[in-house]
Coordinates of C-alpha atoms and ligand atoms in Angstrom, one line a residue:
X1 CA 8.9 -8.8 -54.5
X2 CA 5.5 -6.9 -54.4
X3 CA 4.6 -5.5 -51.0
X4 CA 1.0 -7.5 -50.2
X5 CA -1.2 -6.5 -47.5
X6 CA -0.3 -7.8 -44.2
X7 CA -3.7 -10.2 -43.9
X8 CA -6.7 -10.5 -45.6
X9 CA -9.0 -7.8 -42.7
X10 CA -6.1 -5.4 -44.1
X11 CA -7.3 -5.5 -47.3
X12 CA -11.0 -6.0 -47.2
X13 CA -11.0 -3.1 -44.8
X14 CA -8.8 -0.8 -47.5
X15 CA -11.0 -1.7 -50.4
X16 CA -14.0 -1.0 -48.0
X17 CA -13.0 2.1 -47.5
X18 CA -12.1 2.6 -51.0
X19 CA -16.1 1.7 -52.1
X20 CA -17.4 3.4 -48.9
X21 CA -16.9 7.4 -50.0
X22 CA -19.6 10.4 -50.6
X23 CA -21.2 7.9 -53.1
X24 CA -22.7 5.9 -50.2
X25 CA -23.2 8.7 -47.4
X26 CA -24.6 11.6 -49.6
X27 CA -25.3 10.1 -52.9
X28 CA -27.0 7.2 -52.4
X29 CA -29.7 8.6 -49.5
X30 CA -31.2 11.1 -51.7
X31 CA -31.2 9.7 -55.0
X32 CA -33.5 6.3 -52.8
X33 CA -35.2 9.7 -51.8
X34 CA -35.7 11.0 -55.4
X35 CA -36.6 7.5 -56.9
X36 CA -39.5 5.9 -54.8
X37 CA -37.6 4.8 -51.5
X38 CA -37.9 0.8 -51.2
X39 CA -38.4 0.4 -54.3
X40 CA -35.1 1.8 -55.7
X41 CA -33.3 0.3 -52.9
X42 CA -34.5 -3.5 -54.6
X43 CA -33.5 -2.6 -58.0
X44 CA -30.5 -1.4 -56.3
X45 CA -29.4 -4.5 -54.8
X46 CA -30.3 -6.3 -57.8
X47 CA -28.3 -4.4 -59.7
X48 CA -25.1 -4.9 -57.3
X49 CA -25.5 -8.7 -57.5
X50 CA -25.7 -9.2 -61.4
X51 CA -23.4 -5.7 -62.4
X52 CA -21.4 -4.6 -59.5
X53 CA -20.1 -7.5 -57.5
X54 CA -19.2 -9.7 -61.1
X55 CA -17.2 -6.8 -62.4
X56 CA -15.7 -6.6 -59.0
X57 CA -14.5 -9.6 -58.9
X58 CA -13.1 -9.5 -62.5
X59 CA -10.9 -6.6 -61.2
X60 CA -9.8 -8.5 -58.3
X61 CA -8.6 -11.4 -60.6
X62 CA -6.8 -9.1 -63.1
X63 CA -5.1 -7.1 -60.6
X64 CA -4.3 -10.2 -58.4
X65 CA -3.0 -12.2 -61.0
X66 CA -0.8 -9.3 -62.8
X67 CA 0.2 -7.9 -59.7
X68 CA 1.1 -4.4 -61.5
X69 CA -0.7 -1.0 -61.7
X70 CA -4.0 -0.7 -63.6
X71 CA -2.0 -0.2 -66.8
X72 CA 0.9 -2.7 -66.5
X73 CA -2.1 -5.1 -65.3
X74 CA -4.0 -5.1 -69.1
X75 CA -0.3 -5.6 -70.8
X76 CA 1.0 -8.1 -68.6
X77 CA -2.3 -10.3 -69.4
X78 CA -2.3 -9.8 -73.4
X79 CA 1.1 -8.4 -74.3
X80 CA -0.1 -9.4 -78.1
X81 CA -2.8 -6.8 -78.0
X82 CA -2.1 -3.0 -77.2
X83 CA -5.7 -2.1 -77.8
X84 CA -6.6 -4.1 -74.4
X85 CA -3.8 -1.9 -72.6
X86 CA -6.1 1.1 -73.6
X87 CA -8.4 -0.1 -70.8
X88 CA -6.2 0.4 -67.8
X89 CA -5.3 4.2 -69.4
X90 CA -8.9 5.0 -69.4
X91 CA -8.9 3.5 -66.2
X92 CA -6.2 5.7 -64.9
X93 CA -7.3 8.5 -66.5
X94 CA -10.7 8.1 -64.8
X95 CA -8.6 7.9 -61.5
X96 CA -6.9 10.9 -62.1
X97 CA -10.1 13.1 -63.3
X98 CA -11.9 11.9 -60.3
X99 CA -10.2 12.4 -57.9
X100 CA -9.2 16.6 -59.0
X101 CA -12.7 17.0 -58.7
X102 CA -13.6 14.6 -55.3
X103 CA -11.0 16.3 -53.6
X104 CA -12.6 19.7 -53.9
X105 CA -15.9 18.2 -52.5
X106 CA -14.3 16.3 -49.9
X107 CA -12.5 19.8 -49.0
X108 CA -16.0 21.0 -48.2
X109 CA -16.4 17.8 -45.1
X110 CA -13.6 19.4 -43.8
X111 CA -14.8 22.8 -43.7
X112 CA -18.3 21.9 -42.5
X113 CA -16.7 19.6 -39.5
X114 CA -14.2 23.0 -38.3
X115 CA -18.0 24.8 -38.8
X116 CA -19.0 22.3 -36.4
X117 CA -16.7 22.1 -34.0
X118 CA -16.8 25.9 -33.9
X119 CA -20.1 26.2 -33.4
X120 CA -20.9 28.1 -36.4
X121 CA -24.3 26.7 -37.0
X122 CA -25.6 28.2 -33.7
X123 CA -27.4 30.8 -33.2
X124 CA -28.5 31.3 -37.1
X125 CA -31.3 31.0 -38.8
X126 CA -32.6 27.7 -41.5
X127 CA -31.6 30.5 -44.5
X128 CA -28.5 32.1 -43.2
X129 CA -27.2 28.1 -42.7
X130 CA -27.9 27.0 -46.1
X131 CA -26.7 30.4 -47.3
X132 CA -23.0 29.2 -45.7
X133 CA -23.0 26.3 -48.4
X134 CA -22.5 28.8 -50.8
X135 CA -20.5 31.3 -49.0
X136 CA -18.0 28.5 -48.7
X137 CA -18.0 27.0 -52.8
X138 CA -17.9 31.2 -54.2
X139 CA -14.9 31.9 -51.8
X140 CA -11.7 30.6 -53.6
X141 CA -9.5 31.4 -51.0
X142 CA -11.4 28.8 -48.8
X143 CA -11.9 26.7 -51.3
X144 CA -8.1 26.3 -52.0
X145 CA -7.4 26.2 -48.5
X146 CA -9.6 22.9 -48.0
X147 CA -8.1 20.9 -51.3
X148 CA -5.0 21.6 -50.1
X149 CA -5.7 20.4 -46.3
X150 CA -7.5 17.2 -48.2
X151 CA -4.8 16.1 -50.8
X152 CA -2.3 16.8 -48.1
X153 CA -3.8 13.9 -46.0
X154 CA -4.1 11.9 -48.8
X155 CA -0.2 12.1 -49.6
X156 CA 0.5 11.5 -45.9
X157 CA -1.7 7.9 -46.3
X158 CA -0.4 7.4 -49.6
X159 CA 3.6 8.2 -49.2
X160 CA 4.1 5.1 -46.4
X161 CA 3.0 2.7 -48.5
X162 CA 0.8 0.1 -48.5
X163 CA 0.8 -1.8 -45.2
X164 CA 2.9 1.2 -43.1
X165 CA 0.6 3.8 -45.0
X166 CA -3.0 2.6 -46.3
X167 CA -3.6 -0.4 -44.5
X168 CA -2.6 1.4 -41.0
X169 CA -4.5 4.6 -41.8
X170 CA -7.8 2.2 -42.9
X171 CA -7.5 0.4 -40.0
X172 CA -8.5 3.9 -37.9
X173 CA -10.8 5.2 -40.4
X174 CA -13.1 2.5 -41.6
X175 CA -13.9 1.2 -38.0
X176 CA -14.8 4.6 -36.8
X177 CA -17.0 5.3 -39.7
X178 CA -19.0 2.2 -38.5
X179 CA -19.2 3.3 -35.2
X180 CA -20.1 6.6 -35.7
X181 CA -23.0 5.6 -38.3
X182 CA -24.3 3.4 -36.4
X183 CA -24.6 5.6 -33.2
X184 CA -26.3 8.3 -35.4
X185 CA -28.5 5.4 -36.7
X186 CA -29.3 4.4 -33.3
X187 CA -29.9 8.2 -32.6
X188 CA -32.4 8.6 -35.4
X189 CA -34.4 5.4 -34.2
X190 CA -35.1 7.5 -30.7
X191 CA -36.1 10.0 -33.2
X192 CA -39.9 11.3 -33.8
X193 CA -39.1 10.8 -37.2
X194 CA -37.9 6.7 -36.9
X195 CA -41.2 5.5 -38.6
X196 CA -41.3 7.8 -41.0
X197 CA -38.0 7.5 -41.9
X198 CA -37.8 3.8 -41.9
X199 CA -41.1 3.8 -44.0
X200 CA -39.1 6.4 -47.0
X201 CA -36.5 4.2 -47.0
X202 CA -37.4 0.6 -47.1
X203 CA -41.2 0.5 -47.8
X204 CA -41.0 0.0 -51.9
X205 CA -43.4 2.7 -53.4
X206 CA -42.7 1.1 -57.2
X207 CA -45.4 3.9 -58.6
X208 CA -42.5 6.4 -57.7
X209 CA -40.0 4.2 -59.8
X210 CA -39.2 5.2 -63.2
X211 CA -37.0 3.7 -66.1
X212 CA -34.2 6.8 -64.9
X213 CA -34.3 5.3 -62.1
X214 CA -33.4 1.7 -62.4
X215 CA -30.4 3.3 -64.9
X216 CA -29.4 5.4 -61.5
X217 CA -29.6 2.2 -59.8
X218 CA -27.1 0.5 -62.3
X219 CA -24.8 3.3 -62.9
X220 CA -24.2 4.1 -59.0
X221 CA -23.9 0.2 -58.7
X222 CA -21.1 0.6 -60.5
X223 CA -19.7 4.6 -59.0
X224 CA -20.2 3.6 -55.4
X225 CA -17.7 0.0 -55.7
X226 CA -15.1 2.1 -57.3
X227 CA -15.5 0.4 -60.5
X228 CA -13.5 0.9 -63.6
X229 CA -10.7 3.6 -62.0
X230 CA -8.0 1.4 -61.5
X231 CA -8.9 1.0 -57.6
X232 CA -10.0 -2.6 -57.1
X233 CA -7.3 -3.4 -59.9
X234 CA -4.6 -1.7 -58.2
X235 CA -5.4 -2.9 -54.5
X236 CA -6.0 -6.5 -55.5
X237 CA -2.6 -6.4 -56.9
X238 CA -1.0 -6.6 -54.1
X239 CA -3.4 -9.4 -52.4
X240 CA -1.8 -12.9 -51.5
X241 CA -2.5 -15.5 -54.4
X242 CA -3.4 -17.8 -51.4
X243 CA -6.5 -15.1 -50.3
X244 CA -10.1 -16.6 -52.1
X245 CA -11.5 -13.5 -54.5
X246 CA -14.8 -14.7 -54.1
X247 CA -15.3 -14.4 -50.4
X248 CA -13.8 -11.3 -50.3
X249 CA -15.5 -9.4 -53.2
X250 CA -19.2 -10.4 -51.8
X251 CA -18.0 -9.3 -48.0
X252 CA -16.7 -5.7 -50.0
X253 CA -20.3 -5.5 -51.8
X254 CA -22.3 -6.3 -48.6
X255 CA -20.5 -4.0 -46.2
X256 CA -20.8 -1.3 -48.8
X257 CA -24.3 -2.0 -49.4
X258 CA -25.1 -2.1 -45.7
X259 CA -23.4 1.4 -44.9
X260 CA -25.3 2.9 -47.6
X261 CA -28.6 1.8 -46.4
X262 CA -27.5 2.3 -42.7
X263 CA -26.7 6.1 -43.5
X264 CA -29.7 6.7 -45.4
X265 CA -31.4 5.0 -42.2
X266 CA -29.7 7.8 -39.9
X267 CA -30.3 10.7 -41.9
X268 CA -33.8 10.7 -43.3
X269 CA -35.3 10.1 -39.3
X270 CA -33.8 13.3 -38.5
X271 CA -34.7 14.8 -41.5
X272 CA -38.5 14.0 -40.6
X273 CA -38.0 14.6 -37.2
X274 CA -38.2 18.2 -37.5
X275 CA -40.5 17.9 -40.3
X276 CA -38.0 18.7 -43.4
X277 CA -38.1 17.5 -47.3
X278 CA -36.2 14.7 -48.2
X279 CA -35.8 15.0 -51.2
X280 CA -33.4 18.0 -51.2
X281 CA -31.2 16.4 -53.2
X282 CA -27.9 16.8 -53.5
X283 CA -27.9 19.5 -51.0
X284 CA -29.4 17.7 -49.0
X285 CA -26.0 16.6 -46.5
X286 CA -24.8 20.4 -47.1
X287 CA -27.8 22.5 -46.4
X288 CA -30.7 20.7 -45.0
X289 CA -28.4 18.5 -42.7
X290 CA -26.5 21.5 -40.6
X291 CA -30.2 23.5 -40.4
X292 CA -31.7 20.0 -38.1
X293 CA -28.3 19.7 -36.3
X294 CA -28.7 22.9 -35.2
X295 CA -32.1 22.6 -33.6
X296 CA -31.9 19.1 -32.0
X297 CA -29.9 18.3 -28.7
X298 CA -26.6 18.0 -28.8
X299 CA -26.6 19.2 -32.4
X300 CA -23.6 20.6 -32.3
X301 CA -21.6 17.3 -31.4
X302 CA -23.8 15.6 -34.1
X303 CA -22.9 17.7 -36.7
X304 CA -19.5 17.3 -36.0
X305 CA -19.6 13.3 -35.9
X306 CA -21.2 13.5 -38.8
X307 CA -18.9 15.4 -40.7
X308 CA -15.9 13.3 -39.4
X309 CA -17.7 10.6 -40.7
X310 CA -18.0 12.0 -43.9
X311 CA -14.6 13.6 -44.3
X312 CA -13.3 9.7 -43.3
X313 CA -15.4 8.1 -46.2
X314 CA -14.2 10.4 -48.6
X315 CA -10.6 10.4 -47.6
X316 CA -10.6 6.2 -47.6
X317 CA -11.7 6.7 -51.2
X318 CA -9.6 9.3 -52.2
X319 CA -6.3 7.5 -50.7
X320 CA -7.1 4.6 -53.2
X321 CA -7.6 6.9 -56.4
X322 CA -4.1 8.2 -55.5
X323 CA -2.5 4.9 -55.0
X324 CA -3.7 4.1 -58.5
X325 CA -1.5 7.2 -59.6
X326 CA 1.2 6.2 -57.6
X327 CA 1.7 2.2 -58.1
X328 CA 1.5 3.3 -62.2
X329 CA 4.3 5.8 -62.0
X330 CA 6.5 3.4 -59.5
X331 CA 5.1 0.2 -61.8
X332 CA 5.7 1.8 -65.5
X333 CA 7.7 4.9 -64.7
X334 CA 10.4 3.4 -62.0
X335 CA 10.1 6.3 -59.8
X336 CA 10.4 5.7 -55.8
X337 CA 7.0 5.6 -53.8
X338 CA 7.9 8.7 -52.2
X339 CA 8.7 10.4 -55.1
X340 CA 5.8 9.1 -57.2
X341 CA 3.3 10.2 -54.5
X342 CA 4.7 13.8 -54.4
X343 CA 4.4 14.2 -58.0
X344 CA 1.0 13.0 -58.2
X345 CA -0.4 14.7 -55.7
X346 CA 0.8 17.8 -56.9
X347 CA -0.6 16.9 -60.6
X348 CA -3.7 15.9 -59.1
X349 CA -3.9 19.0 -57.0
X350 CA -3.3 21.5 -59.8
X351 CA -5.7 19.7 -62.1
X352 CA -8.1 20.2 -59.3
X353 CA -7.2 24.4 -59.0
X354 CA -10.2 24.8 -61.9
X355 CA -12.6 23.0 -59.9
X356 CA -12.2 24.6 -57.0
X357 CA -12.0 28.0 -58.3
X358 CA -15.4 27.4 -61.0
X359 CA -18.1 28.8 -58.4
X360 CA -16.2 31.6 -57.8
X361 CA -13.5 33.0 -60.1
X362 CA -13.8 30.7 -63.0
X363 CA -17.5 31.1 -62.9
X364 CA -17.8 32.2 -66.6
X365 CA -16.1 28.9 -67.6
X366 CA -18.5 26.7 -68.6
X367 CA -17.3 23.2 -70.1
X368 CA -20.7 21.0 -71.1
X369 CA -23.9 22.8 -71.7
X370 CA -23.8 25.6 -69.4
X371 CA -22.4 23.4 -66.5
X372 CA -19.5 24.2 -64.2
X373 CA -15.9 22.8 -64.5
X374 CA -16.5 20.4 -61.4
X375 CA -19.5 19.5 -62.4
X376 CA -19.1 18.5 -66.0
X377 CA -16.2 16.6 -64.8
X378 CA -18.2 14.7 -62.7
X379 CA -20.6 14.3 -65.5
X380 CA -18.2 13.1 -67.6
X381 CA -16.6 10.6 -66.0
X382 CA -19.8 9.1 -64.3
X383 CA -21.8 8.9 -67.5
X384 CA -19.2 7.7 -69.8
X385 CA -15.1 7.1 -68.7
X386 CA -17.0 4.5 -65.5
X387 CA -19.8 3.3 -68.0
X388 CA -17.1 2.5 -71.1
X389 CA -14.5 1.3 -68.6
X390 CA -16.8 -1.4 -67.4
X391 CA -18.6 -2.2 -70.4
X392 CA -14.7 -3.0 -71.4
X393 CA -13.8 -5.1 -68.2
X394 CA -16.5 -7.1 -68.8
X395 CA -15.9 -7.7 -72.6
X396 CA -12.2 -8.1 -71.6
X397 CA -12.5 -10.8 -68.9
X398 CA -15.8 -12.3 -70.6
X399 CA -14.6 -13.2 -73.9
X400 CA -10.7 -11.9 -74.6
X401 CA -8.8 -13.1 -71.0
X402 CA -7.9 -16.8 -71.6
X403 CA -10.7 -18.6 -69.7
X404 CA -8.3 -20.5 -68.0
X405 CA -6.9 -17.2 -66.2
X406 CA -9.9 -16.6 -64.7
X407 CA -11.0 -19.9 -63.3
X408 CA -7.8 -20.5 -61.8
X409 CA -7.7 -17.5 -60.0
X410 CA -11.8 -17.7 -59.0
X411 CA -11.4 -21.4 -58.6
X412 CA -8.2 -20.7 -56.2
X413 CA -6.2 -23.2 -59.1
X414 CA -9.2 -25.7 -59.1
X415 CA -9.9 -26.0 -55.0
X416 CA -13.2 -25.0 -54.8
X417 CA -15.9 -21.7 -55.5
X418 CA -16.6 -23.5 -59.5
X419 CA -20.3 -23.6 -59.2
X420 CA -19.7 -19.3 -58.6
X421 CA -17.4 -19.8 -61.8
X422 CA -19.9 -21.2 -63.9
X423 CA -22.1 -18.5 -62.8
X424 CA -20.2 -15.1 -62.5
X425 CA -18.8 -16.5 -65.9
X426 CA -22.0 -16.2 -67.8
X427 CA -22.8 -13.5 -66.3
X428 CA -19.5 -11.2 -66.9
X429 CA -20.1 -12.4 -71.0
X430 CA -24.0 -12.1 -71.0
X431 CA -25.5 -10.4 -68.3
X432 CA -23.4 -7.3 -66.9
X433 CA -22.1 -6.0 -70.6
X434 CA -25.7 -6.0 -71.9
X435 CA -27.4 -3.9 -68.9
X436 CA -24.1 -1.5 -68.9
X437 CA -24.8 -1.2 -72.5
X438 CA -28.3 -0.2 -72.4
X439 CA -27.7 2.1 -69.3
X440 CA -24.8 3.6 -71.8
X441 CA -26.6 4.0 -74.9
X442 CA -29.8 5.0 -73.0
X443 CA -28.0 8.1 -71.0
X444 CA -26.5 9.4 -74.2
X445 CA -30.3 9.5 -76.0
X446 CA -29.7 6.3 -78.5
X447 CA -32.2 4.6 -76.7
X448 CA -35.0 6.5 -75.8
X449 CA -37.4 5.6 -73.0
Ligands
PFF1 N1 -16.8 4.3 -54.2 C1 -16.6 5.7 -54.1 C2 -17.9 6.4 -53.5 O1 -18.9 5.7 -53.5 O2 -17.8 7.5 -53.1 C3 -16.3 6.3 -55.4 C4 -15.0 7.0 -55.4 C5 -15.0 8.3 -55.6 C6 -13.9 6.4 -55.0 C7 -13.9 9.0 -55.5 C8 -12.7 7.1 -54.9 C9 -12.8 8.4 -55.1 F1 -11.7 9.1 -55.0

């Protein structure tokens, strides 16, 4: 019998952490920053309603009703088609690409939270701190050292399995994370910077908002739920068939949502606060973050909150990315968990040698236009392996799933939630293909804007 989680907290609170990574505590705060503030944050939340969330819940009900891995899932559920199992090996591969890459950045939280606790930020000067950003990403030794420390807890969370290993781990991580960001949001609010802050972020400037950035909006809808990497897939297949999908998925969309706009609510405040840019970009948690931490009280514990904070997120997501790995080779290759977890890890961990090593000694390696290893990686997957692999789910649940599948697992076998069938129905045929589809074909130059 499949191992399920041991209630339904335990599993909202895993897939929580799985959709709450660097996507919603770096990513998300400076590209509201980039794209008009407010404004972006609407489109955003529109975009999670009628893209994120219905996808979402498609993954739920293929991965609760197949109860396999992300590739045994798709051939369980149309054995008579082998194109269809195609989805959950993009899906994996995704996973796997991801997460060689992820785990080199989330090697960098580490770093920055030993910095902190060390006190390295003191004492220095705005440059010399954001000169340490890329002291650290040119120095392969260090580099190696923190993907090694990071994939290392990963395989401890991953190897006990789901409700000894995952669930238990999640259940420490994702309630600290809320503490912690909301102290630091509470912090910011005492801030000089609270208004201003509060203003970037929520008052909708829609002059600022361009057609880029309602495609951002849809595309990190899709990044920041862990869409279309076998994730959702592979956690909801080992939810109860007596847990409601519906309930669940919009409690997994709000709480993401609401730690996204919670952290950009703590960092831009004290950003402003000692009058800094905030639109730094994606250096913006790296460089400009450590330079205010070190001039504000208590900066030093701060920082290192902070850091934990971030080194959780990213480690929640990771652990799910290696499940993925590891419920597919147990699932489809019969190998024992601990096993299974060993090997992938280690595959994951050499895949991710390149990425760590491409500031430094792989620096002449240059795989897309001029761009880095890690970096075209990340290009790659986001732009096209998430894009495709949702455009598929949807096609694939919309209009090749037996219709019946779906409504008896949305429906929970007819008892109630068919009003949110009728509707997330049309909308996973109609609706979420054809926005994925123009973000697609828009980001690859078909359509021009
Ligand atoms: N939902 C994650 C985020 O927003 O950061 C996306 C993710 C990335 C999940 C990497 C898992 C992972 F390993």
């Amino acid at each position: 019998m499949r191992t399920h989680w041991s209630s339904r907290f335990g599993f909202i609170l895993a897939a929580v952490g799985s959709a709450v990574g660097l996507g919603n505590i770096w990513k998300f705060p400076f590209i509201t920053g980039m794209n008009g503030g407010g404004a972006f944050v609407l489109v955003y939340l529109v975009a999670i309603l009628f893209c994120g969330l219905p996808i979402l819940m498609a993954e739920f009900l293929i991965g609760r009703h197949a109860q396999k891995d992300v590739v045994g899932s798709f051939q369980a559920l149309t054995p008579q088609s082998s194109f269809w199992k195609s989805i959950g090996w993009l899906n994996l591969a995704a996973a796997f690409i991801i997460l060689s890459y992820y785990g080199v950045v989330a090697g960098w939280t580490l770093d920055y939270l030993f910095k902190s606790l060390s006190g390295a930020f003191g004492g220095h000067t705005p440059e010399e701190i954001s000169g340490m950003f890329g002291a650290l990403v040119t120095d392969p030794a260090r580099q190696l050292i923190c993907l090694t420390g990071f994939m290392g807890l990963c395989l401890l969370a991953v190897i006990s399995g789901i409700k000894e290993g995952i669930e238990r781990w999640n259940k420490v991580l994702m309630p600290t994370l809320f503490a912690i960001l909301i102290f630091m949001a509470g912090y910011a609010m005492t801030t000089g910077g609270a208004m201003e802050g509060l203003k970037f972020m929520l008052y909708p400037d829609f002059s600022k908002l361009t057609i880029n950035g309602v495609l951002e909006a849809i595309g990190h809808s899709f990044f920041t739920l862990s869409l279309a990497m076998g994730a959702m897939i592979t956690y909801a297949s080992y939810m109860d068939k007596k847990e409601a999908i519906y309930p669940v998925a919009i409690r997994i969309a709000f709480l993401d949502t609401l730690v996204a706009i919670i952290a950009g609510l703590a960092i831009f405040p004290i950003v402003f606060s000692v009058g800094m840019e905030p639109g730094g970009g994606p250096g913006l948690i790296f460089k400009t973050l450590p330079q205010v931490f070190a001039t504000i009280p208590l900066g030093n514990i701060l920082s290192a909150l902070f850091f934990v904070l971030l080194a959780f997120a990213a480690l929640s997501s990771a652990i799910s990315l290696l499940e993925v790995l590891t419920a597919f080779m147990i699932d489809e290759k019969k190998y024992d968990r601990k096993k299974a977890t060993i090997c992938m890890t280690v595959a994951v961990y050499i895949a991710g040698i390149p990425s760590a090593l491409c500031y430094s000694t792989l620096g002449n390696v240059k795989l897309l236009k001029g761009m880095e290893i890690l970096d075209s990686l990340d290009y790659i997957t986001s732009n096209f392996m998430l894009p495709i692999g949702g455009l598929l789910i949807a096609i694939y649940t919309g209009h090749i799933l037996d219709k019946k599948i779906s409504r008896a697992e949305i429906t929970e076998n007819g008892a109630g939630y068919l009003t949110i069938f009728t509707i997330w129905y049309f909308t996973i045929r109609y609706i979420a293909p054809i926005a994925v589809l123009i973000v697609f074909l828009t980001k690859i130059g078909i359509i021009k804007t």
